[in-house]
Structures are given as C-alpha cells and as structure tokens.
Coordinates of N, CA and C and ligand atoms in Angstrom, one line a residue:
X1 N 32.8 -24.6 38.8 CA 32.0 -24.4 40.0 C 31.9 -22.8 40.2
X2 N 31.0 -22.6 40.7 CA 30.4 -21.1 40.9 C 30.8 -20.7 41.8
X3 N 31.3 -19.3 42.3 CA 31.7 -18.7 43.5 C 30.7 -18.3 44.8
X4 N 30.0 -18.5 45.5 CA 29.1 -17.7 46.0 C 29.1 -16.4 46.1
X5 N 28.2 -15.6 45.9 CA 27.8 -14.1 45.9 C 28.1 -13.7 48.0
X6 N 28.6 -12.5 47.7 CA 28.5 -12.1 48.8 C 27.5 -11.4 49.6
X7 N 27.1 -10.9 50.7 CA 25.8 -10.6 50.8 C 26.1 -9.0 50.4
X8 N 26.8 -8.3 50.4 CA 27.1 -7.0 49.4 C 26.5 -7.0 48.4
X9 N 27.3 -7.7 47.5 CA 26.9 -8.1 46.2 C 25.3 -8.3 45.4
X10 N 25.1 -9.3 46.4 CA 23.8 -9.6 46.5 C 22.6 -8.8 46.8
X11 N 22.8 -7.8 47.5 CA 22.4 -6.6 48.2 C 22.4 -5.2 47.1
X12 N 22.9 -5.5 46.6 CA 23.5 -4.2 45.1 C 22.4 -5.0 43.9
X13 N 23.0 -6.1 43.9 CA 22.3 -7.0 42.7 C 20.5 -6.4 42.4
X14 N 20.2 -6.9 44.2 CA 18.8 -6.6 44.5 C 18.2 -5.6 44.0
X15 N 19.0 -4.4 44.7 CA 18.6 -3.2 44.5 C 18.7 -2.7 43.1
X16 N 19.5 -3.5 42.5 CA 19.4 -2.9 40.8 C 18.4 -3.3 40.0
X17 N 17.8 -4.5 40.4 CA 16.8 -5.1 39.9 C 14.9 -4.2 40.3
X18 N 14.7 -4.4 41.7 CA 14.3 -3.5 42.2 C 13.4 -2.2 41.6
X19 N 14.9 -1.1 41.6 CA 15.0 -0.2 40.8 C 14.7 -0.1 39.5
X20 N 14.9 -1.1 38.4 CA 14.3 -1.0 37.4 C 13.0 -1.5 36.8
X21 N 12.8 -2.2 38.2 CA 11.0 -2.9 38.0 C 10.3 -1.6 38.4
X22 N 10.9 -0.5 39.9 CA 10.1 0.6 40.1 C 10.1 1.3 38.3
X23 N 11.2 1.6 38.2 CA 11.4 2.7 37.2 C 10.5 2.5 35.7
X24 N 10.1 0.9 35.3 CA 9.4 0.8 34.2 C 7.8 0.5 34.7
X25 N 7.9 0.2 36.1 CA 6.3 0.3 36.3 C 5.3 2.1 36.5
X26 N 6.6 2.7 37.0 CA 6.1 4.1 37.0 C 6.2 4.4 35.2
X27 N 7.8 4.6 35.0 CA 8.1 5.3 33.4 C 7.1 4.8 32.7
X28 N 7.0 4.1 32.3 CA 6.2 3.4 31.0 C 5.1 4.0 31.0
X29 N 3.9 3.8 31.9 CA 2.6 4.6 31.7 C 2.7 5.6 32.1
X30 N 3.6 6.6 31.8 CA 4.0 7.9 32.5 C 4.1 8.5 30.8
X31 N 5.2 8.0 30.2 CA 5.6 7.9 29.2 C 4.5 7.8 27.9
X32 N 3.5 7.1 27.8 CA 2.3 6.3 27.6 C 1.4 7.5 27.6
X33 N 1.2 7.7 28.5 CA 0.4 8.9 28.9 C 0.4 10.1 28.1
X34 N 2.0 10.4 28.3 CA 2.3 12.2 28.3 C 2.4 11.7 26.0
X35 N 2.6 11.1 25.2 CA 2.2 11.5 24.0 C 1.3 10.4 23.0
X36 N 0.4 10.1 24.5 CA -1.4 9.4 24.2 C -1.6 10.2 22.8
X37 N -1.9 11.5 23.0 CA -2.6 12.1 22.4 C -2.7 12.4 20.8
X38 N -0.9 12.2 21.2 CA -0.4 12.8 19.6 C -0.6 11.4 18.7
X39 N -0.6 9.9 19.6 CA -0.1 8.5 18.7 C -1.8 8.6 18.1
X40 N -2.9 8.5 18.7 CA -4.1 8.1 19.2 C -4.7 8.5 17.3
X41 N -5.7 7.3 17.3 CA -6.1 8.0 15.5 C -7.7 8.5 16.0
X42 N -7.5 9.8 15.1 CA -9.0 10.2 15.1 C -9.5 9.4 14.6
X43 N -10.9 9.6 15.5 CA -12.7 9.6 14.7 C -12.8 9.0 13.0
X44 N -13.2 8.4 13.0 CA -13.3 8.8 11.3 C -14.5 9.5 11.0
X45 N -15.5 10.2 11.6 CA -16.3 11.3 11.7 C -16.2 11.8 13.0
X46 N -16.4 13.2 13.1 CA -16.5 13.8 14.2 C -17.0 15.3 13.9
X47 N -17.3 16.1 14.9 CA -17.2 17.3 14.9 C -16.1 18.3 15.1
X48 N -16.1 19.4 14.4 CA -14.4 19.8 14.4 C -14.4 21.3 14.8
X49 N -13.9 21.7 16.3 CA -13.8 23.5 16.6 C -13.2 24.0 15.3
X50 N -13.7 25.4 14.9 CA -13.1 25.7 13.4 C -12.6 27.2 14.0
X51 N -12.8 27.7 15.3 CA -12.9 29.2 15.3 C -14.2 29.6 16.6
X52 N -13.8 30.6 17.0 CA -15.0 31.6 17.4 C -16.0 32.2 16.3
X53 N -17.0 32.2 16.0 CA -17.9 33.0 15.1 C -17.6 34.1 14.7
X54 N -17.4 34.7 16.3 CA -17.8 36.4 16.5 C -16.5 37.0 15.9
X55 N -15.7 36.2 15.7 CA -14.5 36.7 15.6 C -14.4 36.6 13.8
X56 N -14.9 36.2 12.9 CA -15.0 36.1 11.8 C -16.2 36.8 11.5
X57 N -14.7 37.9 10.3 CA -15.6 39.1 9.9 C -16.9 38.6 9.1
X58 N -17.6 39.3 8.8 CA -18.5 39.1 8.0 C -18.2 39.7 6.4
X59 N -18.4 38.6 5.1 CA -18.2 39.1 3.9 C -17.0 38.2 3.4
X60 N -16.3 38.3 4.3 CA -15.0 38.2 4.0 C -14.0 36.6 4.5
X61 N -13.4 35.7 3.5 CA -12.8 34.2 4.0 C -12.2 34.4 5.3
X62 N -12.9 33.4 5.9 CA -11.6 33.2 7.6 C -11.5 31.8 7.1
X63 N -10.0 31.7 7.0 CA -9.4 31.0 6.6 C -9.2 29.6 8.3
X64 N -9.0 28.3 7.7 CA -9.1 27.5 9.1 C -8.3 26.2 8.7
X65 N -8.1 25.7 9.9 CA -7.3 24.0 9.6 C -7.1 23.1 10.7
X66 N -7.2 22.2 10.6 CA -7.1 20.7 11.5 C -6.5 20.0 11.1
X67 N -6.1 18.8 11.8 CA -5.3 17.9 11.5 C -6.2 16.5 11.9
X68 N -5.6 15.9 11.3 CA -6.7 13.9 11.8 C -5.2 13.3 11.5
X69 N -5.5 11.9 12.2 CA -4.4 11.1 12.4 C -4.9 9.3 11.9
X70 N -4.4 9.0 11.1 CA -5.1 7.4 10.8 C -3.8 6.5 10.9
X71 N -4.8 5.5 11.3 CA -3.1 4.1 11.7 C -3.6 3.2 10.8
X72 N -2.6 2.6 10.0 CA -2.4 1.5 9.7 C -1.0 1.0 10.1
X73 N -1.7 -0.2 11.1 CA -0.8 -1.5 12.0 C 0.3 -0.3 12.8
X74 N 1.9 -0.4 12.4 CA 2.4 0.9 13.1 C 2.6 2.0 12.4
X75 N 1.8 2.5 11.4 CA 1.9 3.7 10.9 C 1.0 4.4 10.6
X76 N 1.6 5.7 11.4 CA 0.6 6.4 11.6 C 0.9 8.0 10.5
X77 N -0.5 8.0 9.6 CA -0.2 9.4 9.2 C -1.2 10.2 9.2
X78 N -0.5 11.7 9.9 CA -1.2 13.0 10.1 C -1.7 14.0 9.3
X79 N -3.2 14.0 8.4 CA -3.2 14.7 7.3 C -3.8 15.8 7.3
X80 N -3.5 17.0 6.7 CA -4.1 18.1 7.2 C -5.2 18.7 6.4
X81 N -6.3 19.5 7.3 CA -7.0 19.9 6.6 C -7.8 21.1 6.4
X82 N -8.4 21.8 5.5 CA -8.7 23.3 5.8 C -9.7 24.0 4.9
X83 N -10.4 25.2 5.4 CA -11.0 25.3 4.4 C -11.3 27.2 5.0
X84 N -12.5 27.8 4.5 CA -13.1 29.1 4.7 C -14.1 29.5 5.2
X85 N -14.2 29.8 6.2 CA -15.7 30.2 6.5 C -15.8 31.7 5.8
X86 N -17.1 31.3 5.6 CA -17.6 33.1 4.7 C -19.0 33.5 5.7
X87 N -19.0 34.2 6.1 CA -20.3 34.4 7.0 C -21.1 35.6 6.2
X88 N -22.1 35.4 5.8 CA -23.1 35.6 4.3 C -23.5 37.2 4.8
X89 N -23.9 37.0 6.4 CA -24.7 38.1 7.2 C -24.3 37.9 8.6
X90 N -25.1 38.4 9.4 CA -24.8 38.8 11.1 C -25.8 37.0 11.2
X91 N -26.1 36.9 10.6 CA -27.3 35.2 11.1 C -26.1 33.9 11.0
X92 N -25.9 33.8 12.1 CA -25.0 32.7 12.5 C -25.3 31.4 12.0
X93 N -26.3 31.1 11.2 CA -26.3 30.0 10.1 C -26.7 30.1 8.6
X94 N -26.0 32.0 8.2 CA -26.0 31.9 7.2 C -24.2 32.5 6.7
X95 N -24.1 30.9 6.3 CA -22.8 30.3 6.1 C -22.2 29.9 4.8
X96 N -21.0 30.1 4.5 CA -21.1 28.8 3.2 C -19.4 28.7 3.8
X97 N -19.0 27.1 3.6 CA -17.7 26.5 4.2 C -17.2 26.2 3.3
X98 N -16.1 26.4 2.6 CA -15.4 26.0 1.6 C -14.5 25.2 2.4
X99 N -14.3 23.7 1.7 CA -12.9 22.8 1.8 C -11.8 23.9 0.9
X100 N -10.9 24.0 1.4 CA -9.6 24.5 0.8 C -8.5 23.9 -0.3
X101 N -9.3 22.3 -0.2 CA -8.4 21.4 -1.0 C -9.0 21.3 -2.4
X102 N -8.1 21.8 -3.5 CA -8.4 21.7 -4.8 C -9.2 20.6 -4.6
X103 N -10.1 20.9 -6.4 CA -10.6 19.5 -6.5 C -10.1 19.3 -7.8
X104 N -9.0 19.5 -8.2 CA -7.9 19.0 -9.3 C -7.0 18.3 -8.7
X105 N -6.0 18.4 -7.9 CA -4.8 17.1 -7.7 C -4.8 17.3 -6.3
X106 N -6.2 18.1 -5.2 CA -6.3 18.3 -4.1 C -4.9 19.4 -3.4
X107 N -4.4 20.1 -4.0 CA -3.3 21.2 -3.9 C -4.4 22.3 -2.8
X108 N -3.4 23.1 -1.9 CA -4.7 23.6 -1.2 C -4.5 25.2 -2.0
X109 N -5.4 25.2 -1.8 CA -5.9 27.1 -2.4 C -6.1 28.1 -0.9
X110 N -5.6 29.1 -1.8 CA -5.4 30.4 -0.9 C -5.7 31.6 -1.5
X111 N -6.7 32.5 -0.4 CA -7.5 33.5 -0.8 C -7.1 34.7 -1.5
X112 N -7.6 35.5 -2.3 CA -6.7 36.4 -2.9 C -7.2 37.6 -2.7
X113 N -7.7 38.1 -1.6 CA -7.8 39.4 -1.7 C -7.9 40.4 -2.2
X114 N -7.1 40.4 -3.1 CA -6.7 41.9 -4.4 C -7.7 41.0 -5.3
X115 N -7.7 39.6 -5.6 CA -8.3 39.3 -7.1 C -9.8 39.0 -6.4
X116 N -10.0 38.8 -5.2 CA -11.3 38.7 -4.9 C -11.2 36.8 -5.4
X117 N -10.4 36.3 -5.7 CA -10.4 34.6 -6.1 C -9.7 33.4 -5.2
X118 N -10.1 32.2 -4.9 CA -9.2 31.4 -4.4 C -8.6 30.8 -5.5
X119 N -7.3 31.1 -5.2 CA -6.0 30.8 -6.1 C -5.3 29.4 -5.9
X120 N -5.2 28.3 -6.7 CA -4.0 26.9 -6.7 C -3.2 27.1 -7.0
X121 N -2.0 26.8 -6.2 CA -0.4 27.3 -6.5 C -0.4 26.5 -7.7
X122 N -0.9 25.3 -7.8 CA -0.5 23.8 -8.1 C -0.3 24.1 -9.9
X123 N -1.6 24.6 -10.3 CA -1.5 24.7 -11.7 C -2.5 25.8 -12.1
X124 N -2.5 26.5 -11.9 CA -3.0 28.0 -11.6 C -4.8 27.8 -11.9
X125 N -5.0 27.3 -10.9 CA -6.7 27.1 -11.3 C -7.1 28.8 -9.9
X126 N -8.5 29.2 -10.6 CA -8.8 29.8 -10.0 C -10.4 29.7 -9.2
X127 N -10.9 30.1 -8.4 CA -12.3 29.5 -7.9 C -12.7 30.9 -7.6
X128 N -14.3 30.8 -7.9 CA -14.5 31.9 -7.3 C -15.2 32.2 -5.9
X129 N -15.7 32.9 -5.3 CA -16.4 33.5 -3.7 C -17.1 31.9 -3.7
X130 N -18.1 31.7 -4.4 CA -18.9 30.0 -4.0 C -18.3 28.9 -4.0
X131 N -16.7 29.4 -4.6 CA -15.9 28.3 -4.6 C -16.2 27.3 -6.6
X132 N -16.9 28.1 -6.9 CA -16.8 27.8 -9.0 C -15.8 28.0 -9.5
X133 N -15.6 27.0 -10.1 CA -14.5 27.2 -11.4 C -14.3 28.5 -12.2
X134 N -13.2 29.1 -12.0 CA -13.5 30.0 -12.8 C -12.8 30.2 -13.9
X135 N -11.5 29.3 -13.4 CA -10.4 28.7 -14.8 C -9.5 28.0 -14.3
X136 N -9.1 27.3 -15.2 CA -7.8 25.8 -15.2 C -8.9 24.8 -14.9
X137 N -7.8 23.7 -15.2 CA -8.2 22.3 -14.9 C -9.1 21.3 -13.9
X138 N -9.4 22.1 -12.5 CA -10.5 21.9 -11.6 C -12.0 20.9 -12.5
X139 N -12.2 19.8 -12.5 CA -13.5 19.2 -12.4 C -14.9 19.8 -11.8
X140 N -14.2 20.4 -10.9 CA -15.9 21.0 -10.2 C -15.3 22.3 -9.4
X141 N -16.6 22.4 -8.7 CA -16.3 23.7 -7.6 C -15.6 23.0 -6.2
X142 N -15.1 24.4 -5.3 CA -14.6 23.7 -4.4 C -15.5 22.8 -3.3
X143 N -15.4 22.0 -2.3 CA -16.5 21.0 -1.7 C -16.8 21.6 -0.6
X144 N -17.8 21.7 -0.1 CA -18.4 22.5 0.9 C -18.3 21.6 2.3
X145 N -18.2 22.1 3.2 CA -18.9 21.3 4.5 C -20.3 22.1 5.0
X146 N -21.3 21.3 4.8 CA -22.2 21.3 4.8 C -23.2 21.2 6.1
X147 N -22.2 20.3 7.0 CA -23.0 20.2 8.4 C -22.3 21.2 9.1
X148 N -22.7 22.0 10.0 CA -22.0 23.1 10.8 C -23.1 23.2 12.1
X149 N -22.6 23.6 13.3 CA -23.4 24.2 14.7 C -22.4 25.1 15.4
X150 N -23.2 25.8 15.9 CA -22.5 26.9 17.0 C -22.7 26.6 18.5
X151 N -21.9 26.1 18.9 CA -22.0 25.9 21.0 C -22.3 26.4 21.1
X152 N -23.0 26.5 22.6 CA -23.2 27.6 23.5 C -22.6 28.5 24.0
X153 N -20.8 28.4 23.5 CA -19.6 29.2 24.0 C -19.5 29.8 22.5
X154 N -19.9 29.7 21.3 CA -20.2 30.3 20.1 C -18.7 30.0 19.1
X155 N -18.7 28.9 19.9 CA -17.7 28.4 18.8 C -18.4 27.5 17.3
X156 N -17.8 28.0 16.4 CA -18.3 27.3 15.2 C -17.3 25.9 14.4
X157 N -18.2 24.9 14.8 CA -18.1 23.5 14.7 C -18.1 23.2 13.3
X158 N -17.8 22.2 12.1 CA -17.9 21.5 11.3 C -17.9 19.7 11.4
X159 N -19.0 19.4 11.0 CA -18.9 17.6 10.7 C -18.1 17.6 9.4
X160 N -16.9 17.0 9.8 CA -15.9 15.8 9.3 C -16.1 14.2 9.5
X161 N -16.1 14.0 7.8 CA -16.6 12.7 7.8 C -15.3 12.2 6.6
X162 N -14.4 11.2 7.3 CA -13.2 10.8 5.8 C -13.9 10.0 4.8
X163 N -12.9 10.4 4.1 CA -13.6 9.7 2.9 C -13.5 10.5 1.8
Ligands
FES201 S1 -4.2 20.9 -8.0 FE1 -5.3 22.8 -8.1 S2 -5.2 23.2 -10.2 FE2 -4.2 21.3 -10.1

C-alpha cells in the first residue's frame, strides 16, 4: 500500500515538474535558434558575397572562399570552397574567376607570385594566369565561374551551382 504524499512534498513535486516544462519550452527553441544557422544546408545554387570589388587590386589574384553545408538524413557535411578574382581592368565586368580547386584530384592551388603560376601542393601541377595547364597531370584548365554581379553596395557576387 502506498503512503500518501504530503502537501510539502507534493508542492516541491509540482514545482519540479513545472520548472522543467518552463525550462524546455523556453530552452529548446532558444537553443534551436542560436545554431539554426550553422545545422541549416545551403541552396544547392545560389549567389555567393566573394569580396568588395574596389578593394581587389587590379592585375593581380584576390584570392576568396565559402563554405556550403549539405545533409544527408543526420549528417551533415561542410565543404569548402574558393577560387581568384583577377580584375582584367578598372571595368567591373572585366573579370576572369578561377575555381581554386585542381582539376586533377581537386587539391586546392595557390598563387605564386614570384613564379607568376597557380601552384598544386598535391602533385606539383602548375596553371597558368587563365588558369591553363602548364605542367603535371591536370586534364584541363582551371574551371571558371562564369556568372558574376556587383550590388549596389559593390560587392562582387558569384553563381554557385553544386554539382
Ligand atoms: S590534385 Fe592537383 S596535381 Fe593532382
């Protein structure tokens, strides 16, 4: 046989119960909220901030990168991505955008200044200013992003499309 609760008891019980219905009706979508942003999968196209314009010299790679996030069921992976703006002249749509990602085993390349080449750690391929082969194992030149716009605030945008 059961003891009866006392009304203390019962009173404490309450309040613990209570308390934890406030605490997960507030926590939870509080919680939820504050790292939405980081779980959430990109676009599988979109347009992508790359930089200010004005602020990329002219002649010369400005180097850039994003990240995208894709879910499958609960897993989510963050892949990164990057490439060069070369601004040809002062005409803010004469442009050429190199992807940064080999197009040999996709290793990313990095600018070389002194050699004037984009350089693959991976297996020493080298590319030239258009992003051409200029030696090693590479299939092709590097891949361009092709769609680009400048906002009204003169930020310079790229269409990313996966795939
Ligand atoms: S991944 Fe760049 S040369 Fe192999």
């Amino acid at each position: 046989m059961s003891e009866p609760i006392s009304r203390r008891e019962f009173i404490k019980g309450a309040t613990a119960v209570i308390g934890g219905l406030i605490t997960a009706v507030i926590g939870i979508p509080t919680v939820a909220y504050l790292i939405d942003p980081a779980l959430k999968e990109s676009a599988k196209e979109d347009w992508i901030p790359v930089g200010k314009l004005e602020e990329m010299p002219v002649g010369k790679p400005a180097p850039f990168s994003f990240t995208r996030v894709q879910v499958n069921g609960w897993e989510r992976t963050a892949t990164s991505h990057g490439g060069f703006v070369i601004r040809k002249s002062e005409d803010p749509k004469d442009l050429l955008i190199l992807n940064s990602r080999c197009t040999h085993l996709a290793c990313t390349v990095n600018w070389s200044e002194n050699d004037q080449v984009y350089l693959c750690p991976c297996h020493d391929a080298k590319f030239g200013k258009q992003g051409e082969v200029l030696d090693g194992p590479p299939p092709r030149p590097l891949d361009r992003f092709t769609d680009f716009r400048v906002t009204d605030e003169g930020v310079l945008e790229i269409f990313y499309r996966e795939g």
